[in-house]
Short mmCIF file of C-alpha atoms in Angstrom, two decimals:
data_model
loop_
_atom_site.label_atom_id
_atom_site.label_comp_id
_atom_site.label_asym_id
_atom_site.label_seq_id
_atom_site.Cartn_x
_atom_site.Cartn_y
_atom_site.Cartn_z
CA UNK M 1 -41.07 -35.29 0.19
CA UNK M 2 -42.09 -38.73 -1.05
CA UNK M 3 -45.47 -39.44 0.51
CA UNK M 4 -45.49 -42.94 -0.92
CA UNK M 5 -43.30 -43.72 2.07
CA UNK M 6 -44.67 -45.04 5.33
CA UNK M 7 -41.46 -45.47 7.34
CA UNK M 8 -42.93 -47.12 10.41
CA UNK M 9 -45.11 -49.54 8.47
CA UNK M 10 -42.15 -50.40 6.26
CA UNK M 11 -39.94 -50.97 9.30
CA UNK M 12 -42.46 -53.40 10.79
CA UNK M 13 -42.70 -55.23 7.46
CA UNK M 14 -38.90 -55.42 7.29
CA UNK M 15 -38.75 -56.83 10.84
CA UNK M 16 -40.97 -59.72 9.81
CA UNK M 17 -39.33 -60.21 6.40
CA UNK M 18 -35.98 -60.72 8.14
CA UNK M 19 -37.55 -63.11 10.64
CA UNK M 20 -36.19 -61.14 13.58
CA UNK M 21 -36.83 -62.45 17.07
CA UNK M 22 -36.41 -60.44 20.24
CA UNK M 23 -35.56 -61.61 23.72
CA UNK M 24 -37.01 -58.26 24.75
CA UNK M 25 -40.38 -56.80 25.59
CA UNK M 26 -43.12 -57.31 24.63
CA UNK M 27 -42.99 -60.72 26.26
CA UNK M 28 -45.78 -62.15 24.08
CA UNK M 29 -43.22 -62.52 21.23
CA UNK M 30 -45.60 -61.54 18.42
CA UNK M 31 -48.34 -63.66 19.94
CA UNK M 32 -46.44 -66.90 20.53
CA UNK M 33 -47.28 -66.97 24.22
CA UNK M 34 -50.76 -65.48 24.15
CA UNK M 35 -53.69 -67.47 25.53
CA UNK M 36 -55.63 -69.02 22.64
CA UNK M 37 -58.85 -67.58 24.08
CA UNK M 38 -57.39 -64.11 23.60
CA UNK M 39 -56.32 -64.96 20.05
CA UNK M 40 -59.84 -66.20 19.27
CA UNK M 41 -61.09 -62.66 19.93
CA UNK M 42 -58.18 -60.49 18.78
CA UNK M 43 -56.37 -62.71 16.30
CA UNK M 44 -52.58 -62.87 16.12
CA UNK M 45 -52.04 -59.84 13.86
CA UNK M 46 -52.21 -57.14 16.56
CA UNK M 47 -49.49 -58.98 18.47
CA UNK M 48 -47.32 -59.37 15.35
CA UNK M 49 -47.33 -55.61 14.87
CA UNK M 50 -46.63 -54.85 18.53
CA UNK M 51 -42.84 -54.44 18.62
CA UNK M 52 -40.53 -52.66 21.01
CA UNK M 53 -39.69 -49.40 19.25
CA UNK M 54 -35.99 -49.18 20.16
CA UNK M 55 -34.05 -52.42 19.92
CA UNK M 56 -36.81 -54.01 17.86
CA UNK M 57 -38.48 -51.98 15.13
CA UNK M 58 -35.30 -49.84 15.06
CA UNK M 59 -31.89 -50.67 16.51
CA UNK M 60 -30.76 -49.66 19.98
CA UNK M 61 -29.49 -46.27 18.71
CA UNK M 62 -32.62 -45.57 16.62
CA UNK M 63 -30.11 -45.00 13.83
CA UNK M 64 -32.65 -45.57 11.04
CA UNK M 65 -34.82 -42.71 12.32
CA UNK M 66 -38.13 -44.32 11.34
CA UNK M 67 -40.17 -42.25 13.80
CA UNK M 68 -38.38 -39.02 12.97
CA UNK M 69 -38.92 -39.58 9.25
CA UNK M 70 -42.63 -40.36 9.78
CA UNK M 71 -43.02 -37.17 11.81
CA UNK M 72 -41.27 -35.11 9.10
CA UNK M 73 -43.65 -36.52 6.50
CA UNK M 74 -46.65 -35.66 8.70
CA UNK M 75 -45.47 -32.07 9.14
CA UNK M 76 -44.97 -31.73 5.40
CA UNK M 77 -48.41 -33.19 4.70
CA UNK M 78 -50.25 -30.63 6.82
CA UNK M 79 -48.03 -27.57 6.48
CA UNK M 80 -46.56 -27.52 9.99
CA UNK M 81 -42.91 -26.87 10.78
CA UNK M 82 -42.72 -29.95 12.98
CA UNK M 83 -45.03 -32.75 14.06
CA UNK M 84 -44.72 -35.13 17.00
CA UNK M 85 -46.54 -38.42 17.53
CA UNK M 86 -48.09 -39.37 20.86
CA UNK M 87 -49.27 -42.84 21.84
CA UNK M 88 -50.89 -41.44 24.99
CA UNK M 89 -53.68 -39.57 23.24
CA UNK M 90 -54.31 -35.86 22.93
CA UNK M 91 -54.62 -35.77 26.71
CA UNK M 92 -50.81 -35.97 26.84
CA UNK M 93 -50.33 -33.72 23.81
CA UNK M 94 -52.44 -30.93 25.30
CA UNK M 95 -50.59 -31.08 28.62
CA UNK M 96 -47.22 -30.97 26.86
CA UNK M 97 -48.24 -27.91 24.85
CA UNK M 98 -49.55 -26.13 27.95
CA UNK M 99 -46.36 -26.83 29.92
CA UNK M 100 -44.11 -25.74 27.04
CA UNK M 101 -45.99 -22.50 26.34
CA UNK M 102 -46.20 -21.48 30.01
CA UNK M 103 -42.80 -22.80 31.15
CA UNK M 104 -44.76 -24.74 33.73
CA UNK M 105 -46.21 -21.82 35.67
CA UNK M 106 -47.76 -18.38 35.54
CA UNK M 107 -51.07 -17.72 33.81
CA UNK M 108 -52.83 -19.33 30.86
CA UNK M 109 -55.82 -17.91 29.05
CA UNK M 110 -58.07 -20.90 28.53
CA UNK M 111 -61.51 -21.33 27.10
CA UNK M 112 -63.90 -22.54 29.82
CA UNK M 113 -65.16 -25.27 27.48
CA UNK M 114 -61.71 -26.91 27.47
CA UNK M 115 -61.48 -30.67 27.89
CA UNK M 116 -60.71 -32.19 31.28
CA UNK M 117 -57.23 -33.19 30.04
CA UNK M 118 -56.30 -29.52 29.59
CA UNK M 119 -57.63 -28.76 33.06
CA UNK M 120 -55.46 -31.59 34.37
CA UNK M 121 -52.43 -29.78 32.93
CA UNK M 122 -53.29 -26.76 35.05
CA UNK M 123 -53.43 -28.93 38.14
CA UNK M 124 -50.15 -30.67 37.45
CA UNK M 125 -48.19 -27.48 36.80
CA UNK M 126 -49.79 -25.06 39.26
CA UNK M 127 -50.87 -22.75 36.44
CA UNK M 128 -53.40 -20.00 37.12
CA UNK M 129 -56.29 -20.25 34.65
CA UNK M 130 -57.69 -17.02 33.27
CA UNK M 131 -60.94 -18.11 31.74
CA UNK M 132 -62.04 -17.02 28.29
CA UNK M 133 -65.81 -17.09 28.29
CA UNK M 134 -67.27 -19.17 25.49
CA UNK M 135 -70.48 -17.80 24.03
CA UNK M 136 -73.14 -19.55 26.09
CA UNK M 137 -76.33 -20.12 24.11
CA UNK M 138 -79.16 -19.92 26.65
CA UNK M 139 -81.70 -21.19 24.12
CA UNK M 140 -79.76 -24.26 22.99
CA UNK M 141 -77.92 -24.70 26.31
CA UNK M 142 -74.55 -25.25 24.70
CA UNK M 143 -71.33 -23.30 24.33
CA UNK M 144 -70.12 -21.79 21.07
CA UNK M 145 -66.36 -21.19 20.72
CA UNK M 146 -65.10 -17.83 21.94
CA UNK M 147 -64.86 -14.97 19.46
CA UNK M 148 -61.73 -12.93 18.71
CA UNK M 149 -63.33 -10.13 20.75
CA UNK M 150 -63.67 -12.50 23.73
CA UNK M 151 -59.99 -13.39 23.48
CA UNK M 152 -58.99 -9.73 23.13
CA UNK M 153 -61.02 -8.77 26.19
CA UNK M 154 -59.40 -11.53 28.26
CA UNK M 155 -55.92 -10.41 27.19
CA UNK M 156 -56.82 -6.88 28.29
CA UNK M 157 -57.78 -8.18 31.74
CA UNK M 158 -54.79 -10.53 32.00
CA UNK M 159 -51.87 -9.10 30.00
CA UNK M 160 -49.24 -11.24 31.74
CA UNK M 161 -50.61 -14.59 30.58
CA UNK M 162 -48.28 -16.77 28.53
CA UNK M 163 -50.72 -17.94 25.85
CA UNK M 164 -54.35 -18.80 25.21
CA UNK M 165 -55.75 -22.28 24.61
CA UNK M 166 -58.85 -22.46 22.38
CA UNK M 167 -60.97 -25.53 21.62
CA UNK M 168 -61.83 -25.68 17.91
CA UNK M 169 -63.67 -27.62 16.62
CA UNK M 170 -65.79 -28.39 19.65
CA UNK M 171 -67.17 -31.91 20.14
CA UNK M 172 -70.23 -30.65 18.21
CA UNK M 173 -68.09 -29.66 15.21
CA UNK M 174 -68.40 -25.89 15.72
CA UNK M 175 -65.28 -23.85 15.03
CA UNK M 176 -63.76 -20.55 16.09
CA UNK M 177 -62.44 -17.76 13.87
CA UNK M 178 -58.88 -18.92 14.37
CA UNK M 179 -57.31 -16.54 11.86
CA UNK M 180 -58.59 -13.50 13.72
CA UNK M 181 -57.66 -14.99 17.11
CA UNK M 182 -54.12 -15.62 15.85
CA UNK M 183 -53.87 -11.92 14.95
CA UNK M 184 -54.95 -10.94 18.46
CA UNK M 185 -52.24 -13.15 19.98
CA UNK M 186 -49.41 -12.34 17.60
CA UNK M 187 -49.87 -8.61 18.05
CA UNK M 188 -48.74 -9.30 21.62
CA UNK M 189 -45.96 -11.64 20.57
CA UNK M 190 -47.75 -14.54 22.25
CA UNK M 191 -48.46 -18.03 20.85
CA UNK M 192 -51.87 -19.60 20.32
CA UNK M 193 -52.53 -23.22 21.34
CA UNK M 194 -55.47 -24.89 19.60
CA UNK M 195 -57.01 -28.06 21.02
CA UNK M 196 -58.08 -29.41 17.65
CA UNK M 197 -58.68 -32.96 18.84
CA UNK M 198 -61.73 -33.21 16.57
CA UNK M 199 -59.89 -31.77 13.57
CA UNK M 200 -57.22 -34.22 12.37
CA UNK M 201 -58.92 -34.41 8.95
CA UNK M 202 -59.26 -30.64 8.43
CA UNK M 203 -56.05 -30.10 6.40
CA UNK M 204 -57.22 -32.48 3.71
CA UNK M 205 -60.39 -30.84 2.34
CA UNK M 206 -61.25 -27.24 1.53
CA UNK M 207 -64.92 -27.61 2.52
CA UNK M 208 -63.99 -28.31 6.15
CA UNK M 209 -63.29 -25.59 8.75
CA UNK M 210 -59.89 -23.91 8.63
CA UNK M 211 -57.00 -26.02 9.89
CA UNK M 212 -55.21 -24.39 12.82
CA UNK M 213 -51.79 -24.34 11.15
CA UNK M 214 -53.29 -22.72 8.04
CA UNK M 215 -54.79 -20.05 10.30
CA UNK M 216 -51.34 -19.34 11.76
CA UNK M 217 -51.66 -21.06 15.15
CA UNK M 218 -48.39 -21.89 16.88
CA UNK M 219 -49.33 -25.20 18.51
CA UNK M 220 -52.18 -27.53 17.77
CA UNK M 221 -53.18 -30.95 18.98
CA UNK M 222 -55.17 -33.49 16.93
CA UNK M 223 -56.59 -36.90 17.82
CA UNK M 224 -56.03 -39.21 14.88
CA UNK M 225 -58.45 -41.75 16.35
CA UNK M 226 -61.35 -39.28 16.45
CA UNK M 227 -61.56 -38.21 12.79
CA UNK M 228 -58.71 -40.11 11.16
CA UNK M 229 -57.99 -43.78 10.59
CA UNK M 230 -55.65 -44.35 13.52
CA UNK M 231 -55.98 -46.43 16.67
CA UNK M 232 -57.35 -45.12 19.94
CA UNK M 233 -54.69 -43.07 21.77
CA UNK M 234 -53.11 -41.91 18.51
CA UNK M 235 -52.42 -38.18 18.65
CA UNK M 236 -50.18 -35.66 16.88
CA UNK M 237 -49.15 -32.24 18.14
CA UNK M 238 -47.89 -29.72 15.61
CA UNK M 239 -45.63 -26.68 15.91
CA UNK M 240 -44.85 -23.74 13.68
CA UNK M 241 -43.06 -20.43 14.17
CA UNK M 242 -40.59 -19.48 16.88
CA UNK M 243 -42.85 -18.36 19.74
CA UNK M 244 -42.57 -21.78 21.46
CA UNK M 245 -39.21 -23.40 22.21
CA UNK M 246 -39.20 -26.72 20.35
CA UNK M 247 -36.66 -28.22 22.74
CA UNK M 248 -38.82 -27.41 25.73
CA UNK M 249 -41.88 -28.83 23.94
CA UNK M 250 -40.13 -32.13 23.30
CA UNK M 251 -38.84 -32.30 26.87
CA UNK M 252 -42.26 -31.52 28.33
CA UNK M 253 -43.75 -34.32 26.27
CA UNK M 254 -40.97 -36.64 27.42
CA UNK M 255 -41.79 -35.87 31.05
CA UNK M 256 -45.34 -37.10 30.52
CA UNK M 257 -45.02 -39.79 27.85
CA UNK M 258 -44.57 -43.51 28.20
CA UNK M 259 -41.12 -44.95 27.60
CA UNK M 260 -42.83 -47.95 25.96
CA UNK M 261 -44.72 -46.45 22.99
CA UNK M 262 -46.99 -48.76 21.04
CA UNK M 263 -45.72 -49.27 17.50
CA UNK M 264 -49.23 -50.18 16.32
CA UNK M 265 -50.38 -46.67 17.20
CA UNK M 266 -47.36 -45.14 15.45
CA UNK M 267 -48.03 -47.27 12.38
CA UNK M 268 -51.69 -46.29 12.26
CA UNK M 269 -50.77 -42.59 12.24
CA UNK M 270 -48.08 -43.12 9.61
CA UNK M 271 -50.32 -45.07 7.25
CA UNK M 272 -53.22 -42.64 7.64
CA UNK M 273 -50.98 -39.71 6.66
CA UNK M 274 -49.98 -41.48 3.46
CA UNK M 275 -53.60 -42.31 2.67
CA UNK M 276 -54.77 -38.74 3.17
CA UNK M 277 -52.02 -37.18 1.06
CA UNK M 278 -52.78 -39.58 -1.76
CA UNK M 279 -56.58 -39.89 -1.51
CA UNK M 280 -57.82 -37.56 1.23
CA UNK M 281 -59.74 -35.13 -0.97
CA UNK M 282 -61.75 -37.82 -2.71
CA UNK M 283 -62.37 -39.78 0.49
CA UNK M 284 -63.59 -36.71 2.35
CA UNK M 285 -65.62 -35.63 -0.71
CA UNK M 286 -67.53 -38.87 -0.39
CA UNK M 287 -67.98 -38.53 3.36
CA UNK M 288 -69.22 -34.94 3.13
CA UNK M 289 -71.62 -35.72 0.28
CA UNK M 290 -73.04 -38.64 2.24
CA UNK M 291 -73.32 -36.60 5.44
CA UNK M 292 -75.18 -33.79 3.65
CA UNK M 293 -77.69 -36.27 2.26
CA UNK M 294 -78.17 -37.98 5.64
CA UNK M 295 -78.61 -34.62 7.38
CA UNK M 296 -81.49 -33.78 5.01
CA UNK M 297 -83.13 -37.17 5.47
CA UNK M 298 -82.91 -37.03 9.26
CA UNK M 299 -84.27 -33.50 9.38
CA UNK M 300 -87.33 -34.73 7.48
CA UNK M 301 -88.10 -37.33 10.19
CA UNK M 302 -90.90 -36.17 12.46
CA UNK M 303 -89.65 -35.26 15.93
CA UNK M 304 -85.98 -34.99 14.94
CA UNK M 305 -84.16 -31.79 14.07
CA UNK M 306 -80.58 -31.57 12.81
CA UNK M 307 -78.87 -28.45 14.13
CA UNK M 308 -77.02 -26.38 11.55
CA UNK M 309 -78.15 -22.78 11.07
CA UNK M 310 -78.40 -22.34 14.84
CA UNK M 311 -74.75 -23.26 15.26
CA UNK M 312 -73.14 -20.73 12.93
CA UNK M 313 -73.42 -16.98 12.58
CA UNK M 314 -72.45 -13.69 14.20
CA UNK M 315 -73.46 -14.73 17.72
CA UNK M 316 -72.60 -18.38 17.37
CA UNK M 317 -69.74 -20.31 15.76
CA UNK M 318 -67.57 -19.19 12.87
CA UNK M 319 -67.85 -22.48 10.96
CA UNK M 320 -69.17 -26.02 11.24
CA UNK M 321 -67.82 -29.46 10.36
CA UNK M 322 -70.92 -31.06 8.87
CA UNK M 323 -69.63 -34.57 9.44
CA UNK M 324 -70.94 -33.99 12.98
CA UNK M 325 -74.69 -34.63 12.90
CA UNK M 326 -76.22 -33.19 16.08
CA UNK M 327 -79.90 -34.04 16.55
CA UNK M 328 -82.42 -32.42 18.87
CA UNK M 329 -85.02 -34.88 20.19
CA UNK M 330 -87.20 -32.55 22.28
CA UNK M 331 -89.91 -32.83 19.62
CA UNK M 332 -90.18 -36.53 20.46
CA UNK M 333 -90.68 -35.93 24.18
CA UNK M 334 -87.57 -37.89 25.17
CA UNK M 335 -84.03 -37.01 26.20
CA UNK M 336 -80.82 -37.43 24.27
CA UNK M 337 -79.70 -39.89 26.93
CA UNK M 338 -82.77 -42.05 26.25
CA UNK M 339 -82.23 -41.84 22.51
CA UNK M 340 -78.62 -42.97 22.81
CA UNK M 341 -79.50 -45.80 25.20
CA UNK M 342 -82.37 -47.02 22.99
CA UNK M 343 -80.20 -47.05 19.85
CA UNK M 344 -77.50 -49.05 21.64
CA UNK M 345 -79.88 -51.56 23.22
CA UNK M 346 -82.28 -52.12 20.34
CA UNK M 347 -80.25 -51.35 17.19
CA UNK M 348 -76.69 -51.89 18.48
CA UNK M 349 -75.61 -48.43 17.36
CA UNK M 350 -73.43 -46.17 19.52
CA UNK M 351 -73.62 -42.37 19.53
CA UNK M 352 -70.73 -39.94 19.69
CA UNK M 353 -72.22 -37.90 22.54
CA UNK M 354 -75.54 -37.34 24.30
CA UNK M 355 -77.08 -34.75 26.59
CA UNK M 356 -80.48 -34.00 28.05
CA UNK M 357 -81.96 -32.88 24.74
CA UNK M 358 -79.61 -33.99 21.94
CA UNK M 359 -77.47 -36.79 20.63
CA UNK M 360 -74.81 -36.82 17.95
CA UNK M 361 -73.40 -39.20 15.38
CA UNK M 362 -70.12 -38.56 13.63
CA UNK M 363 -69.62 -39.57 9.99
CA UNK M 364 -66.18 -40.34 8.54
CA UNK M 365 -64.63 -41.58 5.34
CA UNK M 366 -65.37 -45.10 6.59
CA UNK M 367 -69.13 -44.66 6.21
CA UNK M 368 -71.14 -45.52 3.12
CA UNK M 369 -74.76 -45.98 2.07
CA UNK M 370 -74.99 -49.21 4.07
CA UNK M 371 -74.06 -47.56 7.37
CA UNK M 372 -76.19 -44.51 6.52
CA UNK M 373 -79.21 -46.68 5.78
CA UNK M 374 -78.67 -48.57 9.01
CA UNK M 375 -78.70 -45.28 10.92
CA UNK M 376 -81.81 -43.98 9.14
CA UNK M 377 -83.66 -47.24 9.75
CA UNK M 378 -82.70 -47.13 13.43
CA UNK M 379 -83.90 -43.53 13.76
CA UNK M 380 -87.24 -44.50 12.24
CA UNK M 381 -87.47 -47.20 14.90
CA UNK M 382 -86.60 -44.67 17.60
CA UNK M 383 -89.46 -42.43 16.45
CA UNK M 384 -91.86 -45.36 16.75
CA UNK M 385 -90.54 -46.30 20.19
CA UNK M 386 -90.43 -42.79 21.64
CA UNK M 387 -94.12 -42.59 22.70
CA UNK M 388 -93.58 -45.72 24.82
CA UNK M 389 -90.51 -44.45 26.64
CA UNK M 390 -90.96 -42.88 30.09
CA UNK M 391 -91.13 -39.10 30.36
CA UNK M 392 -87.57 -38.03 31.15
CA UNK M 393 -86.87 -36.16 34.39
CA UNK M 394 -86.41 -32.45 33.81
CA UNK M 395 -82.83 -31.17 33.96
CA UNK M 396 -82.55 -27.83 35.76
CA UNK M 397 -80.35 -25.85 33.38
CA UNK M 398 -78.45 -22.92 34.90
CA UNK M 399 -78.47 -19.50 33.34
CA UNK M 400 -75.23 -18.73 31.48
CA UNK M 401 -73.93 -16.47 34.24
CA UNK M 402 -74.52 -19.18 36.85
CA UNK M 403 -72.12 -21.50 35.00
CA UNK M 404 -69.26 -19.03 35.48
CA UNK M 405 -68.04 -20.14 38.86
CA UNK M 406 -65.69 -17.98 40.92
CA UNK M 407 -62.08 -19.21 40.93
CA UNK M 408 -60.94 -18.91 44.54
CA UNK M 409 -57.77 -21.06 44.57
CA UNK M 410 -55.26 -22.39 42.09
CA UNK M 411 -56.54 -25.73 40.74
CA UNK M 412 -53.33 -27.41 41.94
CA UNK M 413 -53.65 -26.11 45.49
CA UNK M 414 -57.27 -27.16 45.78
CA UNK M 415 -56.67 -30.59 44.26
CA UNK M 416 -53.56 -31.52 46.23
CA UNK M 417 -54.41 -29.71 49.46
CA UNK M 418 -56.27 -31.00 52.51
CA UNK M 419 -59.83 -32.03 51.60
CA UNK M 420 -63.13 -33.05 53.12
CA UNK M 421 -65.89 -35.17 51.60
CA UNK M 422 -69.10 -33.37 52.51
CA UNK M 423 -72.77 -34.05 51.73
CA UNK M 424 -73.66 -32.35 48.46
CA UNK M 425 -76.14 -29.98 50.09
CA UNK M 426 -73.33 -28.68 52.33
CA UNK M 427 -70.93 -28.12 49.39
CA UNK M 428 -72.58 -24.90 48.20
CA UNK M 429 -70.22 -22.01 48.90
CA UNK M 430 -67.26 -24.36 49.38
CA UNK M 431 -64.20 -24.59 47.13
CA UNK M 432 -64.21 -27.74 44.99
CA UNK M 433 -61.21 -30.06 45.30
CA UNK M 434 -62.12 -32.36 42.40
CA UNK M 435 -63.28 -32.19 38.80
CA UNK M 436 -66.93 -32.93 38.07
CA UNK M 437 -67.40 -33.63 34.40
CA UNK M 438 -70.41 -34.89 32.45
CA UNK M 439 -68.92 -37.38 29.99
CA UNK M 440 -68.85 -37.41 27.04
CA UNK M 441 -67.76 -34.90 25.79
CA UNK M 442 -65.61 -34.33 28.88
CA UNK M 443 -65.91 -30.61 29.63
CA UNK M 444 -65.75 -30.00 33.41
CA UNK M 445 -68.68 -28.19 34.99
CA UNK M 446 -66.77 -27.81 38.25
CA UNK M 447 -62.98 -27.59 38.55
CA UNK M 448 -60.77 -27.69 41.63
CA UNK M 449 -60.43 -24.20 43.04
CA UNK M 450 -63.92 -23.05 41.98
CA UNK M 451 -66.67 -22.09 44.39
CA UNK M 452 -69.67 -24.39 44.04
CA UNK M 453 -73.03 -22.67 43.64
CA UNK M 454 -76.56 -23.98 44.05
CA UNK M 455 -77.53 -23.63 40.37
CA UNK M 456 -74.67 -25.82 39.13
CA UNK M 457 -75.27 -28.37 41.88
CA UNK M 458 -78.98 -28.53 40.94
CA UNK M 459 -77.99 -29.00 37.30
CA UNK M 460 -75.67 -31.90 38.07
CA UNK M 461 -78.05 -33.63 40.50
CA UNK M 462 -80.98 -33.35 38.11
CA UNK M 463 -78.74 -34.42 35.24
CA UNK M 464 -77.83 -37.60 37.10
CA UNK M 465 -81.52 -38.39 37.54
CA UNK M 466 -82.01 -37.90 33.80
CA UNK M 467 -79.12 -40.16 32.78
CA UNK M 468 -75.98 -38.01 32.95
CA UNK M 469 -72.71 -39.84 33.70
CA UNK M 470 -70.08 -38.29 36.00
CA UNK M 471 -66.98 -40.52 35.88
CA UNK M 472 -64.38 -38.43 37.67
CA UNK M 473 -65.65 -37.31 41.11
CA UNK M 474 -64.79 -39.64 43.97
CA UNK M 475 -68.52 -40.21 44.50
CA UNK M 476 -70.11 -40.57 41.01
CA UNK M 477 -73.58 -40.47 42.60
CA UNK M 478 -72.77 -36.98 43.92
CA UNK M 479 -74.18 -37.77 47.34
CA UNK M 480 -70.91 -36.30 48.59
CA UNK M 481 -68.50 -33.82 47.00
CA UNK M 482 -64.80 -33.37 47.76
CA UNK M 483 -64.02 -29.81 48.85
CA UNK M 484 -60.99 -27.95 50.15
CA UNK M 485 -60.75 -28.17 53.93
#
């Protein structure tokens, strides 16, 4: 295929070259009617690229097939049988894959470190989760991806499940042994879904962890905005093999998707694919070389430690994307929340994620020595400021077994059933009716249908005191918790 093409970008250029004008949505008419105060911030160009997809960018029959051609090029670029664009983020893509693989019911094997969007799919469809235990690291207090043996053991306990969903890479860049997990699934004639939201760039460089399609996975979901050059909400879900019905997959996505997709998001995905096919190896070479150098320099700063060896190995993760730079700040006597807040307030730098003892920055092909030097200078300032920051409240971390809550009800039944809002101290022993998720990275600690225990409640309450953010419970302060009646 000719990867010099960018069908969607070319269609938008053609629209303007022909001076088309639409008495259609979007009503701003390429910015003609937009408040000048908005244009002073955004400029007119985003509005010029924002066209209605059918009856604008393409004709009313979509006879030019711009989107279909762009998706075919994407599949060819990454070695998938088919690729589908989503303008509703990987949150939609993951739900569509779950619904298609399970036919909207039954059981799904799912890693307990799955993102809240995957858990939402369980709630919408009434699917019974059968949890695959990630490898909890009691020393680092984080979860490594599940091993092939973990997946095999869960299949043995739950042989009637439709498929497993594995998160790889994790938000920390750690990756599972996908090739071996694929073998476990395919021996049973079952598909593997990989939530690879943090892995859109993986097909384009051999020094990155194995791309899910290369490992033989059947479905995988990537977020182009996370590690590619697309806009927020840009996502692609990929399919190969015949274990998942492609028609059902498309129809499940259609059930969830907007009927007004944003052509800017489509165009960003399309242009990024062309860039990566043509220049991806060299661009990622530069990013990886820079990240390796920055990792060494940070690790030499007193009080900071870059995690690497601890994250990979027989009892940890299979591989690591070293563009993720995860830093432990316990040697400075502060929390990761404090570090992230200080960098934003005093150096105007934002972190990828934070927790009670770590924070992370994510490098990409967009970074260079200027951005690296800015980060290193800011970290030197953080070291100087740390002795003057207040001692952070202690977070009461549960033991690994205490994080494995009992599933008493289907997530759907608990979420949509009759509920009570009870004081937090009276929620222990009750069945949760809402998600409670420290964010980012967005992995639920409590899901609807799970029995709340004291250790997890203590963790969340102490985490809030230390700076944790809980955006999805009805009461973000956790003074009350919603439980099944």
